[in-house]
Amino acid sequence: MARASFTILKDAGNGLCKTLSEILVCPLSKQPLRYCEETNSLISDAIGVSFPIKDGIPCLVPNDGKIMEADDTPKTDDSVDSSSTKN
Amino acid sequence: MRLSIQKDTRTWKWLPFSSLFLQHTVSDTGRFVVLTSAKPSLTLNDLLSLGQHRVWKRMAVSWSGAKMGDQVLDLCCGSGDLSFLLSEKVGSNGKVTGLDFSQEQLSVASLRQNMSLKTCYKNIDWVEGDALDLPFPDGYFDAITMGYGLRNVVDKYRAMQEMFRVLKPGSRISVLDFNKSTQPFTASTQEWMIDNVVVPVATSYGLAKEYEYLKSSIREFLTGKELEKVALQVGFSSARHYEISGGIMGNLVAKR
């Protein structure tokens, strides 16, 4: 499986290019995302959803999102339905 | 040999047929086409479009107004054809974000990026996302391109709204796709080419299904005038749809 190329601005150990993580927002709430190193995912605190990163490519299709428990660990059984979370 | 092309629809329409044999480049202003003798190796898109897709894509990039240092977005980027052209335009101080719905296509794009000897391609990032719910902040991009994507989105108005939202004021979108022609001759030529060139060639590559839907997809698409109208309704200050290659392809250019 090919890996995405990382720019020289990538932080060591960060699964995502630094400048990319700075521009991305939650596709549903349009609020900033937070990178979670532990789960290598992007967290939307505004709606409590985490989006995975696969091979360095952030997966920000609304249905890719997973609803998070209160303790911040993503559940694996649920997925986000964009029609139910849109304002 | 240099051709000076004026920006009116009649001339643009007949432009790229000579790309069958010679490679074209289009200047930043979109006014000149320089013919050179070099020709890269053929791909399936070359066979399907009789070599012309390369010129259409260069034209789309020129029309977007992307320039050195810009932050640009390529929607429905697929395996990255437009993204790579944009990468060369914006240079190492610029940034290209290629967005597509398909993880598979993005993997191919990423592989092409890694395998290329061109170091400027390092300025491209790939994002899996939905053109109807873009994961970018308002007013961020200096230019947006979309190649053969708008026709396939379920809600064209919403896609245009999202493009408008993430575009910087004064910047342009450039949307390349099949043209839904109102001229019967053009429409039947287009359908003939799909039936007698595109589908047979695609079938020999095992891709018949992917291309057989094309005719109905074009019939359900919006005409150039309708696309201009939607763009203006969404809020773009100007919108112009250019027909190219005898009217079988079209490129919408709209400015925020």
PDB file of C-alpha atoms in Angstrom, chain A residues 5-37:
ATOM      1  CA  SER A   5       4.396  11.688   0.889  1.00  0.00           C
ATOM      2  CA  PHE A   6       4.960  13.995   3.848  1.00  0.00           C
ATOM      3  CA  THR A   7       6.271  17.510   3.523  1.00  0.00           C
ATOM      4  CA  ILE A   8       9.289  18.733   5.481  1.00  0.00           C
ATOM      5  CA  LEU A   9       6.896  20.537   7.821  1.00  0.00           C
ATOM      6  CA  LYS A  10       5.547  17.248   9.218  1.00  0.00           C
ATOM      7  CA  ASP A  11       6.156  16.846  12.925  1.00  0.00           C
ATOM      8  CA  ALA A  12       8.061  13.723  13.894  1.00  0.00           C
ATOM      9  CA  GLY A  13       5.551  11.000  14.749  1.00  0.00           C
ATOM     10  CA  ASN A  14       2.574  13.053  13.511  1.00  0.00           C
ATOM     11  CA  GLY A  15       0.480  11.035  11.080  1.00  0.00           C
ATOM     12  CA  LEU A  16      -0.489  14.160   9.202  1.00  0.00           C
ATOM     13  CA  CYS A  17       1.254  17.070   7.500  1.00  0.00           C
ATOM     14  CA  LYS A  18       1.338  20.013   9.922  1.00  0.00           C
ATOM     15  CA  THR A  19       0.029  22.611   7.476  1.00  0.00           C
ATOM     16  CA  LEU A  20      -2.797  20.300   6.398  1.00  0.00           C
ATOM     17  CA  SER A  21      -3.908  19.711   9.994  1.00  0.00           C
ATOM     18  CA  GLU A  22      -3.985  23.484  10.446  1.00  0.00           C
ATOM     19  CA  ILE A  23      -6.384  24.138   7.569  1.00  0.00           C
ATOM     20  CA  LEU A  24      -8.790  21.235   7.924  1.00  0.00           C
ATOM     21  CA  VAL A  25     -12.117  21.764   9.675  1.00  0.00           C
ATOM     22  CA  CYS A  26     -14.985  19.451  10.600  1.00  0.00           C
ATOM     23  CA  PRO A  27     -17.033  18.853   7.408  1.00  0.00           C
ATOM     24  CA  LEU A  28     -20.262  19.160   9.382  1.00  0.00           C
ATOM     25  CA  SER A  29     -19.747  21.892  11.982  1.00  0.00           C
ATOM     26  CA  LYS A  30     -16.962  23.722  10.040  1.00  0.00           C
ATOM     27  CA  GLN A  31     -15.179  24.122  13.400  1.00  0.00           C
ATOM     28  CA  PRO A  32     -11.418  23.416  13.812  1.00  0.00           C
ATOM     29  CA  LEU A  33     -10.249  19.845  14.278  1.00  0.00           C
ATOM     30  CA  ARG A  34      -7.843  18.569  16.911  1.00  0.00           C
ATOM     31  CA  TYR A  35      -5.216  15.952  16.035  1.00  0.00           C
ATOM     32  CA  CYS A  36      -5.155  13.006  18.451  1.00  0.00           C
ATOM     33  CA  GLU A  37      -1.789  11.261  18.319  1.00  0.00           C
TER      34      GLU A  37
END
